Amino acid sequence: MKKVLVVCGAGIATSTVVLEKLKTFLEENQLTSKVHLIQASAVEVNNLIDEIDFIVTTTQLSDSITKPIIKAMSLLTGINTQKFYDQFLLNLNSD
Amino acid sequence: MNIIQDLCFPHQSFENSDEVFHFIAPILINKKFVTEDFENQLKIRERSNPTGFDLEYMGIAIPHVDAQYVQQDGLWIMTFKEPCDWTNAETNEKLKISIIFGLLISNPHSHIDMLQKLTNIFPQISIIQELSQIDNSSELCNMIGKILK
């Protein structure tokens, strides 16, 4: 099971929207059992970095982060969302 | 969540986020939506994690602060006569925005519904454009109220 961190600046607004969209996406694609989603704010990322496989974010993160980062702004704007989901699946299926 | 007309500000003339924050903070503090430190928190938050989003046809912003600085849930809306300078959350570059949805969230787990309804309208060009062109607060308030019902 892959652990995915869902991040936004404050950990309350945009990450919540992204989390819900991701949950729906996972359900629709029968991937729910393969992914554990964890919601966090930008400042909490370093504390959680060792436990997770990749990050989905709606805000800028530090360059020093060592795990893959997928920008999720398109899930908020509704523009070009396919690119996000493609990247998500790519990271999910990689080793 | 009830949308109140007092928090709908159509056709404003602010040039950037600092000016907007300076204007809105005393109003929200007075109405007991937020704590005294709100203006400062908005600025801090905006600098580290900008809230501008490029919808391609238009820019929008969703400024907000950590839940601990919010005492009452709500939403403030602002539109502009001329697009206002903001920062793009994705690229950190300057972004001209035409509408602000100011989120007031006191509890990290509440209002998923409201947030989803809000983000669902972002790709709908005609709705966002219509909102940005309304010139009176009562009509703006009504339209947002309908969208979020």
Coordinates of N, CA, C and O in Angstrom, one line a residue, chain B residues 6-7 10 14 17 20 24 30-31 35 40 51 53 56-57 91 94 102 107 117 119 124 134 137 145 149:
Chain B
D6 N -23.1 42.0 3.9 CA -22.0 42.9 4.5 C -20.6 42.4 4.1 O -19.6 43.1 4.3
L7 N -20.5 41.1 3.7 CA -19.2 40.6 3.4 C -19.0 40.4 1.9 O -18.2 39.7 1.4
P10 N -18.3 44.2 -4.2 CA -18.1 44.2 -5.6 C -17.4 45.4 -6.1 O -17.4 46.5 -5.4
F14 N -8.7 48.1 -5.1 CA -7.5 47.8 -4.5 C -6.5 47.2 -5.5 O -6.9 46.6 -6.5
S17 N -2.7 42.5 -2.7 CA -3.2 41.7 -1.6 C -3.1 42.5 -0.3 O -4.0 42.5 0.6
V20 N -5.9 44.8 0.1 CA -7.2 44.1 0.3 C -7.2 43.6 1.8 O -8.2 43.8 2.5
I24 N -10.0 44.5 4.6 CA -11.0 43.5 5.1 C -10.8 43.1 6.6 O -11.8 42.8 7.3
N30 N -14.1 43.3 13.7 CA -15.3 44.0 14.3 C -16.5 43.1 14.4 O -17.3 43.1 15.3
K31 N -16.7 42.3 13.3 CA -17.9 41.4 13.3 C -17.6 40.1 14.0 O -18.4 39.2 14.0
T35 N -9.6 36.8 14.8 CA -8.9 37.4 15.9 C -8.2 38.6 15.5 O -8.1 38.9 14.3
N40 N -2.2 40.4 9.9 CA -0.9 39.9 9.9 C -0.8 38.5 9.4 O 0.1 38.1 8.6
T51 N -2.2 32.2 -2.6 CA -3.6 31.6 -2.8 C -4.2 32.0 -4.1 O -5.4 31.9 -4.3
F53 N -5.0 31.5 -8.1 CA -5.1 30.4 -9.0 C -5.5 30.9 -10.4 O -6.4 31.7 -10.5
E56 N -7.1 30.3 -16.3 CA -6.8 30.6 -17.7 C -7.6 31.7 -18.3 O -7.1 32.7 -18.8
Y57 N -8.9 31.7 -18.1 CA -9.7 32.8 -18.6 C -9.7 34.0 -17.6 O -10.1 35.1 -17.9
T91 N 3.1 28.8 -9.4 CA 4.3 29.2 -10.0 C 5.0 30.3 -9.2 O 6.2 30.6 -9.5
K94 N 3.6 36.6 -10.4 CA 2.5 37.5 -10.3 C 1.3 37.0 -11.1 O 1.4 36.5 -12.2
G102 N -12.9 34.7 0.0 CA -12.1 34.7 1.3 C -12.7 33.7 2.2 O -13.8 33.8 2.7
N107 N -12.8 25.4 11.8 CA -12.6 23.9 12.1 C -12.1 23.2 10.9 O -12.7 23.2 9.9
K117 N -18.5 22.8 -3.4 CA -19.4 23.6 -4.3 C -18.6 24.8 -4.9 O -18.8 25.1 -6.1
T119 N -15.3 25.1 -5.5 CA -14.3 24.7 -6.5 C -15.0 24.1 -7.7 O -14.5 24.2 -8.8
Q124 N -16.3 26.9 -14.5 CA -17.5 27.4 -15.2 C -17.3 28.9 -15.5 O -17.7 29.7 -14.8
I134 N -20.9 41.7 -11.5 CA -22.0 42.3 -10.7 C -21.5 43.5 -10.0 O -20.4 43.5 -9.4
S137 N -23.8 44.8 -4.0 CA -23.5 43.8 -3.0 C -24.7 42.8 -2.8 O -24.5 41.6 -2.6
G145 N -25.0 32.9 -2.8 CA -25.9 32.1 -1.9 C -26.5 31.0 -2.7 O -26.6 29.9 -2.3
K149 N -25.9 26.7 -2.2 CA -27.0 26.1 -1.5 C -26.9 24.6 -1.5 O -26.5 24.0 -2.4

